[in-house]
């Protein structure tokens, strides 16, 4: 059973950096059969995929156009975790942030394990 | 980018009835890349259906998915009180890679 334990501050000031960590148990961040994603949810934007990291002999990252240039997702194999950094935040970045495993079943992509979510509020 | 539009926005039905939720895509979606999620109040979304019609592990057979091209449907038979949730369709695009979601359909049980 995969479990994703998220942590990080719930309040970030405008223009600063949002940082979250997701510790993985029951799987490896460097698995060749999965990806590790960050997805956020807000009343105004709904569910929004932000990006992912994954290992296929080397590390890859993909980011959503909406946050490209502000986002970095970094794996840490020594701690079996991944982190999210989102720079220059504004109140529009206020949302519940989820760490999510992507897994391909028979050639079909799924988002099968979700963390509990972290509410991050951007406010001074 | 593919835009997914769900209807209705809210569905209010009685126990034992059937719920039908529609997901329409702005462009053709490859069926293996269409999924459905259930989000109960205060919880993270949970995978229900993937590949348009394949139930995820542990999902009761009351839940079924169908459709192809631009029109997909989630059907829930014999509604129970525990089915109260918001249901989302989701599409995977591979070039560039992205996951996009519908705006959600809220299911209420009378």
PDB file of C-alpha atoms in Angstrom:
ATOM      1  CA  UNK A   1       0.000   0.000   0.000  1.00  0.00           C
ATOM      2  CA  UNK A   2       1.457   3.312  -1.102  1.00  0.00           C
ATOM      3  CA  UNK A   3       1.234   6.191   1.344  1.00  0.00           C
ATOM      4  CA  UNK A   4       2.135   9.805   0.667  1.00  0.00           C
ATOM      5  CA  UNK A   5       2.842  11.993   3.688  1.00  0.00           C
ATOM      6  CA  UNK A   6       2.827  15.691   2.886  1.00  0.00           C
ATOM      7  CA  UNK A   7       4.293  18.494   4.971  1.00  0.00           C
ATOM      8  CA  UNK A   8       4.969  22.202   4.667  1.00  0.00           C
ATOM      9  CA  UNK A   9       3.784  25.619   5.832  1.00  0.00           C
ATOM     10  CA  UNK A  10       0.131  26.493   5.504  1.00  0.00           C
ATOM     11  CA  UNK A  11       0.728  30.224   5.097  1.00  0.00           C
ATOM     12  CA  UNK A  12       3.044  31.924   2.616  1.00  0.00           C
ATOM     13  CA  UNK A  13       3.465  35.645   1.988  1.00  0.00           C
ATOM     14  CA  UNK A  14       2.928  37.085  -1.507  1.00  0.00           C
ATOM     15  CA  UNK A  15       6.087  37.122  -3.670  1.00  0.00           C
ATOM     16  CA  UNK A  16       7.721  34.431  -1.522  1.00  0.00           C
ATOM     17  CA  UNK A  17       8.307  30.740  -2.269  1.00  0.00           C
ATOM     18  CA  UNK A  18       5.864  27.941  -1.496  1.00  0.00           C
ATOM     19  CA  UNK A  19       7.682  24.759  -0.438  1.00  0.00           C
ATOM     20  CA  UNK A  20       6.108  21.364   0.207  1.00  0.00           C
ATOM     21  CA  UNK A  21       7.545  17.895   0.782  1.00  0.00           C
ATOM     22  CA  UNK A  22       6.013  14.483   0.121  1.00  0.00           C
ATOM     23  CA  UNK A  23       7.488  11.393   1.789  1.00  0.00           C
ATOM     24  CA  UNK A  24       6.744   8.158  -0.038  1.00  0.00           C
ATOM     25  CA  UNK A  25       6.218   4.794   1.650  1.00  0.00           C
ATOM     26  CA  UNK A  26       5.327   1.559  -0.103  1.00  0.00           C
ATOM     27  CA  UNK A  27       7.078   2.584  -3.337  1.00  0.00           C
ATOM     28  CA  UNK A  28      10.265   4.279  -4.490  1.00  0.00           C
ATOM     29  CA  UNK A  29      10.636   7.783  -5.874  1.00  0.00           C
ATOM     30  CA  UNK A  30      13.002   6.288  -8.446  1.00  0.00           C
ATOM     31  CA  UNK A  31      10.625   3.554  -9.600  1.00  0.00           C
ATOM     32  CA  UNK A  32      10.681   2.912 -13.347  1.00  0.00           C
ATOM     33  CA  UNK A  33       6.928   2.298 -13.464  1.00  0.00           C
ATOM     34  CA  UNK A  34       5.498   5.451 -11.923  1.00  0.00           C
ATOM     35  CA  UNK A  35       5.611   9.207 -11.881  1.00  0.00           C
ATOM     36  CA  UNK A  36       5.308  11.612  -8.961  1.00  0.00           C
ATOM     37  CA  UNK A  37       2.975  14.530  -9.433  1.00  0.00           C
ATOM     38  CA  UNK A  38       1.772  17.677  -7.725  1.00  0.00           C
ATOM     39  CA  UNK A  39      -1.844  18.689  -8.262  1.00  0.00           C
ATOM     40  CA  UNK A  40      -3.683  21.566  -6.629  1.00  0.00           C
ATOM     41  CA  UNK A  41      -7.334  22.348  -6.082  1.00  0.00           C
ATOM     42  CA  UNK A  42      -9.036  25.682  -5.536  1.00  0.00           C
ATOM     43  CA  UNK A  43     -12.633  26.887  -5.926  1.00  0.00           C
ATOM     44  CA  UNK A  44     -11.645  29.205  -8.777  1.00  0.00           C
ATOM     45  CA  UNK A  45      -9.381  26.869 -10.770  1.00  0.00           C
ATOM     46  CA  UNK A  46     -10.693  23.414  -9.823  1.00  0.00           C
ATOM     47  CA  UNK A  47      -8.231  20.525 -10.013  1.00  0.00           C
ATOM     48  CA  UNK A  48      -5.052  21.661 -11.738  1.00  0.00           C
ATOM     49  CA  UNK A  49      -2.073  19.453 -12.542  1.00  0.00           C
ATOM     50  CA  UNK A  50       1.184  21.331 -11.850  1.00  0.00           C
ATOM     51  CA  UNK A  51       3.924  18.942 -12.851  1.00  0.00           C
ATOM     52  CA  UNK A  52       5.763  15.686 -12.272  1.00  0.00           C
ATOM     53  CA  UNK A  53       9.116  14.037 -11.842  1.00  0.00           C
ATOM     54  CA  UNK A  54      10.074  10.508 -12.831  1.00  0.00           C
ATOM     55  CA  UNK A  55      13.085   8.267 -13.333  1.00  0.00           C
ATOM     56  CA  UNK A  56      13.769   6.302 -16.478  1.00  0.00           C
ATOM     57  CA  UNK A  57      17.544   5.781 -16.163  1.00  0.00           C
ATOM     58  CA  UNK A  58      17.784   9.556 -15.849  1.00  0.00           C
ATOM     59  CA  UNK A  59      15.477  12.041 -14.160  1.00  0.00           C
ATOM     60  CA  UNK A  60      12.769  13.850 -16.106  1.00  0.00           C
ATOM     61  CA  UNK A  61      10.455  16.716 -15.216  1.00  0.00           C
ATOM     62  CA  UNK A  62       7.327  18.010 -16.915  1.00  0.00           C
ATOM     63  CA  UNK A  63       5.548  21.180 -15.861  1.00  0.00           C
ATOM     64  CA  UNK A  64       2.208  22.761 -16.658  1.00  0.00           C
ATOM     65  CA  UNK A  65       2.342  25.803 -18.903  1.00  0.00           C
ATOM     66  CA  UNK A  66       0.418  27.805 -16.297  1.00  0.00           C
ATOM     67  CA  UNK A  67       3.262  27.600 -13.757  1.00  0.00           C
ATOM     68  CA  UNK A  68       6.292  26.963 -15.943  1.00  0.00           C
ATOM     69  CA  UNK A  69       9.171  29.205 -14.946  1.00  0.00           C
ATOM     70  CA  UNK A  70       7.981  29.373 -11.334  1.00  0.00           C
ATOM     71  CA  UNK A  71       7.904  25.673 -10.413  1.00  0.00           C
ATOM     72  CA  UNK A  72      10.544  23.121  -9.485  1.00  0.00           C
ATOM     73  CA  UNK A  73       9.860  19.511  -8.494  1.00  0.00           C
ATOM     74  CA  UNK A  74      12.871  17.734  -7.027  1.00  0.00           C
ATOM     75  CA  UNK A  75      13.292  14.079  -6.058  1.00  0.00           C
ATOM     76  CA  UNK A  76      15.398  13.042  -3.070  1.00  0.00           C
ATOM     77  CA  UNK A  77      16.359   9.380  -3.303  1.00  0.00           C
ATOM     78  CA  UNK A  78      18.131   9.331   0.069  1.00  0.00           C
ATOM     79  CA  UNK A  79      14.881  10.224   1.831  1.00  0.00           C
ATOM     80  CA  UNK A  80      12.501   8.657  -0.730  1.00  0.00           C
ATOM     81  CA  UNK A  81      10.609  11.886  -1.140  1.00  0.00           C
ATOM     82  CA  UNK A  82       9.872  14.668  -3.570  1.00  0.00           C
ATOM     83  CA  UNK A  83       9.500  18.374  -3.046  1.00  0.00           C
ATOM     84  CA  UNK A  84       7.603  21.196  -4.686  1.00  0.00           C
ATOM     85  CA  UNK A  85       8.805  24.766  -4.910  1.00  0.00           C
ATOM     86  CA  UNK A  86       6.614  27.463  -6.408  1.00  0.00           C
ATOM     87  CA  UNK A  87       8.187  30.904  -6.622  1.00  0.00           C
ATOM     88  CA  UNK A  88       6.722  34.395  -6.630  1.00  0.00           C
ATOM     89  CA  UNK A  89       3.381  33.294  -5.271  1.00  0.00           C
ATOM     90  CA  UNK A  90       0.251  35.454  -5.358  1.00  0.00           C
ATOM     91  CA  UNK A  91      -3.144  34.976  -3.693  1.00  0.00           C
ATOM     92  CA  UNK A  92      -4.161  33.080  -6.872  1.00  0.00           C
ATOM     93  CA  UNK A  93      -1.858  30.269  -5.701  1.00  0.00           C
ATOM     94  CA  UNK A  94      -3.985  29.681  -2.608  1.00  0.00           C
ATOM     95  CA  UNK A  95      -5.156  26.070  -2.881  1.00  0.00           C
ATOM     96  CA  UNK A  96      -5.036  22.577  -1.455  1.00  0.00           C
ATOM     97  CA  UNK A  97      -1.895  20.923  -2.838  1.00  0.00           C
ATOM     98  CA  UNK A  98      -1.786  17.145  -3.405  1.00  0.00           C
ATOM     99  CA  UNK A  99       1.128  14.804  -3.938  1.00  0.00           C
ATOM    100  CA  UNK A 100      -0.052  12.061  -6.320  1.00  0.00           C
ATOM    101  CA  UNK A 101       1.423   8.910  -7.834  1.00  0.00           C
ATOM    102  CA  UNK A 102       0.983   8.403 -11.545  1.00  0.00           C
ATOM    103  CA  UNK A 103       0.946   4.769 -12.598  1.00  0.00           C
ATOM    104  CA  UNK A 104       0.463   3.091 -15.955  1.00  0.00           C
ATOM    105  CA  UNK A 105      -1.794   0.049 -15.935  1.00  0.00           C
ATOM    106  CA  UNK A 106      -1.695  -1.869 -19.198  1.00  0.00           C
ATOM    107  CA  UNK A 107      -0.727   1.209 -21.147  1.00  0.00           C
ATOM    108  CA  UNK A 108      -3.344   3.377 -19.438  1.00  0.00           C
ATOM    109  CA  UNK A 109      -2.274   6.308 -17.251  1.00  0.00           C
ATOM    110  CA  UNK A 110      -3.833   6.643 -13.805  1.00  0.00           C
ATOM    111  CA  UNK A 111      -3.445   8.849 -10.752  1.00  0.00           C
ATOM    112  CA  UNK A 112      -3.888   6.095  -8.235  1.00  0.00           C
ATOM    113  CA  UNK A 113      -2.536   7.249  -4.871  1.00  0.00           C
ATOM    114  CA  UNK A 114      -3.131  10.711  -3.419  1.00  0.00           C
ATOM    115  CA  UNK A 115      -1.759  12.389  -0.334  1.00  0.00           C
ATOM    116  CA  UNK A 116      -4.195  13.924   2.117  1.00  0.00           C
ATOM    117  CA  UNK A 117      -3.557  17.405   0.793  1.00  0.00           C
ATOM    118  CA  UNK A 118      -2.054  20.548   2.284  1.00  0.00           C
ATOM    119  CA  UNK A 119      -3.980  23.801   2.363  1.00  0.00           C
ATOM    120  CA  UNK A 120      -1.633  26.643   1.472  1.00  0.00           C
ATOM    121  CA  UNK A 121      -2.871  30.191   1.859  1.00  0.00           C
ATOM    122  CA  UNK A 122      -1.015  33.078   0.237  1.00  0.00           C
ATOM    123  CA  UNK A 123      -1.576  36.165   2.312  1.00  0.00           C
ATOM    124  CA  UNK A 124       0.368  38.917   4.021  1.00  0.00           C
TER     125      UNK A 124
ATOM    126  CA  UNK B   1      -5.339  21.841 -24.608  1.00  0.00           C
ATOM    127  CA  UNK B   2      -8.397  19.632 -24.215  1.00  0.00           C
ATOM    128  CA  UNK B   3     -11.225  21.176 -22.184  1.00  0.00           C
ATOM    129  CA  UNK B   4     -13.576  18.792 -20.383  1.00  0.00           C
ATOM    130  CA  UNK B   5     -17.128  19.944 -19.661  1.00  0.00           C
ATOM    131  CA  UNK B   6     -19.264  17.948 -17.254  1.00  0.00           C
ATOM    132  CA  UNK B   7     -23.033  17.964 -16.917  1.00  0.00           C
ATOM    133  CA  UNK B   8     -25.062  18.377 -14.915  1.00  0.00           C
ATOM    134  CA  UNK B   9     -23.340  20.561 -12.347  1.00  0.00           C
ATOM    135  CA  UNK B  10     -25.445  19.091  -9.548  1.00  0.00           C
ATOM    136  CA  UNK B  11     -27.488  15.919  -9.404  1.00  0.00           C
ATOM    137  CA  UNK B  12     -30.035  15.230  -6.667  1.00  0.00           C
ATOM    138  CA  UNK B  13     -31.420  11.690  -6.609  1.00  0.00           C
ATOM    139  CA  UNK B  14     -32.973   9.201  -4.212  1.00  0.00           C
ATOM    140  CA  UNK B  15     -31.385   6.016  -2.857  1.00  0.00           C
ATOM    141  CA  UNK B  16     -31.715   3.144  -5.301  1.00  0.00           C
ATOM    142  CA  UNK B  17     -31.896   5.394  -8.376  1.00  0.00           C
ATOM    143  CA  UNK B  18     -29.350   5.613 -11.169  1.00  0.00           C
ATOM    144  CA  UNK B  19     -26.996   8.559 -11.649  1.00  0.00           C
ATOM    145  CA  UNK B  20     -25.685   9.473 -15.079  1.00  0.00           C
ATOM    146  CA  UNK B  21     -22.870  12.006 -15.397  1.00  0.00           C
ATOM    147  CA  UNK B  22     -21.644  13.268 -18.746  1.00  0.00           C
ATOM    148  CA  UNK B  23     -18.165  14.448 -19.721  1.00  0.00           C
ATOM    149  CA  UNK B  24     -17.718  16.142 -23.071  1.00  0.00           C
ATOM    150  CA  UNK B  25     -14.272  16.902 -24.477  1.00  0.00           C
ATOM    151  CA  UNK B  26     -13.401  19.811 -26.766  1.00  0.00           C
ATOM    152  CA  UNK B  27     -11.323  17.436 -28.922  1.00  0.00           C
ATOM    153  CA  UNK B  28     -11.222  13.689 -29.431  1.00  0.00           C
ATOM    154  CA  UNK B  29      -9.807  11.866 -26.400  1.00  0.00           C
ATOM    155  CA  UNK B  30      -8.076   8.526 -26.727  1.00  0.00           C
ATOM    156  CA  UNK B  31     -10.262   6.199 -24.629  1.00  0.00           C
ATOM    157  CA  UNK B  32      -7.402   4.687 -22.614  1.00  0.00           C
ATOM    158  CA  UNK B  33      -6.618   8.199 -21.437  1.00  0.00           C
ATOM    159  CA  UNK B  34      -9.994   9.039 -19.842  1.00  0.00           C
ATOM    160  CA  UNK B  35     -10.562   8.476 -16.122  1.00  0.00           C
ATOM    161  CA  UNK B  36     -13.128   9.270 -13.437  1.00  0.00           C
ATOM    162  CA  UNK B  37     -12.527  10.230  -9.795  1.00  0.00           C
ATOM    163  CA  UNK B  38     -14.725  10.487  -6.727  1.00  0.00           C
ATOM    164  CA  UNK B  39     -14.059  13.126  -4.081  1.00  0.00           C
ATOM    165  CA  UNK B  40     -15.963  12.841  -0.833  1.00  0.00           C
ATOM    166  CA  UNK B  41     -16.214  15.882   1.463  1.00  0.00           C
ATOM    167  CA  UNK B  42     -12.900  16.629   3.150  1.00  0.00           C
ATOM    168  CA  UNK B  43     -11.019  13.908   1.264  1.00  0.00           C
ATOM    169  CA  UNK B  44      -8.642  13.656  -1.654  1.00  0.00           C
ATOM    170  CA  UNK B  45      -9.977  12.414  -4.981  1.00  0.00           C
ATOM    171  CA  UNK B  46     -10.076   8.649  -5.453  1.00  0.00           C
ATOM    172  CA  UNK B  47      -9.613   6.817  -8.741  1.00  0.00           C
ATOM    173  CA  UNK B  48     -12.863   5.123  -9.821  1.00  0.00           C
ATOM    174  CA  UNK B  49     -12.543   4.329 -13.512  1.00  0.00           C
ATOM    175  CA  UNK B  50      -9.605   4.385 -15.928  1.00  0.00           C
ATOM    176  CA  UNK B  51      -9.330   3.602 -19.611  1.00  0.00           C
ATOM    177  CA  UNK B  52     -12.876   5.020 -19.878  1.00  0.00           C
ATOM    178  CA  UNK B  53     -14.485   1.791 -18.609  1.00  0.00           C
ATOM    179  CA  UNK B  54     -12.153  -0.170 -16.317  1.00  0.00           C
ATOM    180  CA  UNK B  55     -13.001  -0.130 -12.637  1.00  0.00           C
ATOM    181  CA  UNK B  56     -10.095   0.534 -10.304  1.00  0.00           C
ATOM    182  CA  UNK B  57      -9.259  -1.953  -7.582  1.00  0.00           C
ATOM    183  CA  UNK B  58     -11.953  -2.204  -4.922  1.00  0.00           C
ATOM    184  CA  UNK B  59     -14.566  -0.166  -6.796  1.00  0.00           C
ATOM    185  CA  UNK B  60     -18.058  -1.747  -6.669  1.00  0.00           C
ATOM    186  CA  UNK B  61     -19.650  -2.879  -9.932  1.00  0.00           C
ATOM    187  CA  UNK B  62     -22.410  -0.304  -9.349  1.00  0.00           C
ATOM    188  CA  UNK B  63     -19.950   2.125 -10.947  1.00  0.00           C
ATOM    189  CA  UNK B  64     -19.437   1.909 -14.697  1.00  0.00           C
ATOM    190  CA  UNK B  65     -17.891   4.064 -17.390  1.00  0.00           C
ATOM    191  CA  UNK B  66     -18.524   4.220 -21.106  1.00  0.00           C
ATOM    192  CA  UNK B  67     -18.003   6.371 -24.127  1.00  0.00           C
ATOM    193  CA  UNK B  68     -15.468   7.252 -26.779  1.00  0.00           C
ATOM    194  CA  UNK B  69     -14.285  10.138 -28.906  1.00  0.00           C
ATOM    195  CA  UNK B  70     -15.577  13.296 -27.237  1.00  0.00           C
ATOM    196  CA  UNK B  71     -18.450  11.900 -25.138  1.00  0.00           C
ATOM    197  CA  UNK B  72     -17.984   9.856 -21.990  1.00  0.00           C
ATOM    198  CA  UNK B  73     -20.380   8.803 -19.235  1.00  0.00           C
ATOM    199  CA  UNK B  74     -20.107   7.697 -15.622  1.00  0.00           C
ATOM    200  CA  UNK B  75     -23.099   5.672 -14.410  1.00  0.00           C
ATOM    201  CA  UNK B  76     -23.794   4.817 -10.787  1.00  0.00           C
ATOM    202  CA  UNK B  77     -26.507   2.215 -10.249  1.00  0.00           C
ATOM    203  CA  UNK B  78     -28.513   1.613  -7.049  1.00  0.00           C
ATOM    204  CA  UNK B  79     -27.422   4.827  -5.370  1.00  0.00           C
ATOM    205  CA  UNK B  80     -26.415   4.673  -1.722  1.00  0.00           C
ATOM    206  CA  UNK B  81     -25.964   7.429   0.842  1.00  0.00           C
ATOM    207  CA  UNK B  82     -22.193   6.865   0.763  1.00  0.00           C
ATOM    208  CA  UNK B  83     -22.091   7.915  -2.911  1.00  0.00           C
ATOM    209  CA  UNK B  84     -22.488  11.577  -1.931  1.00  0.00           C
ATOM    210  CA  UNK B  85     -19.438  13.207  -3.510  1.00  0.00           C
ATOM    211  CA  UNK B  86     -18.155  15.331  -6.356  1.00  0.00           C
ATOM    212  CA  UNK B  87     -17.239  13.322  -9.448  1.00  0.00           C
ATOM    213  CA  UNK B  88     -14.561  14.428 -11.911  1.00  0.00           C
ATOM    214  CA  UNK B  89     -13.561  13.236 -15.337  1.00  0.00           C
ATOM    215  CA  UNK B  90      -9.902  13.563 -16.298  1.00  0.00           C
ATOM    216  CA  UNK B  91      -7.963  13.296 -19.514  1.00  0.00           C
ATOM    217  CA  UNK B  92      -4.268  12.627 -20.092  1.00  0.00           C
ATOM    218  CA  UNK B  93      -2.525  14.380 -22.934  1.00  0.00           C
ATOM    219  CA  UNK B  94       0.888  13.103 -23.934  1.00  0.00           C
ATOM    220  CA  UNK B  95       2.277  15.885 -26.093  1.00  0.00           C
ATOM    221  CA  UNK B  96       2.969  17.937 -24.090  1.00  0.00           C
ATOM    222  CA  UNK B  97       2.212  15.721 -21.120  1.00  0.00           C
ATOM    223  CA  UNK B  98      -0.613  17.043 -19.015  1.00  0.00           C
ATOM    224  CA  UNK B  99      -3.580  15.953 -16.966  1.00  0.00           C
ATOM    225  CA  UNK B 100      -6.759  18.032 -17.288  1.00  0.00           C
ATOM    226  CA  UNK B 101      -9.925  17.734 -15.245  1.00  0.00           C
ATOM    227  CA  UNK B 102     -13.579  18.532 -15.702  1.00  0.00           C
ATOM    228  CA  UNK B 103     -15.150  21.047 -13.357  1.00  0.00           C
ATOM    229  CA  UNK B 104     -16.929  18.347 -11.347  1.00  0.00           C
ATOM    230  CA  UNK B 105     -20.485  17.108 -10.792  1.00  0.00           C
ATOM    231  CA  UNK B 106     -21.884  17.190  -7.288  1.00  0.00           C
ATOM    232  CA  UNK B 107     -24.076  14.223  -6.411  1.00  0.00           C
ATOM    233  CA  UNK B 108     -26.607  14.663  -3.627  1.00  0.00           C
ATOM    234  CA  UNK B 109     -28.787  11.933  -2.175  1.00  0.00           C
ATOM    235  CA  UNK B 110     -32.276  13.000  -1.115  1.00  0.00           C
TER     236      UNK B 110
END
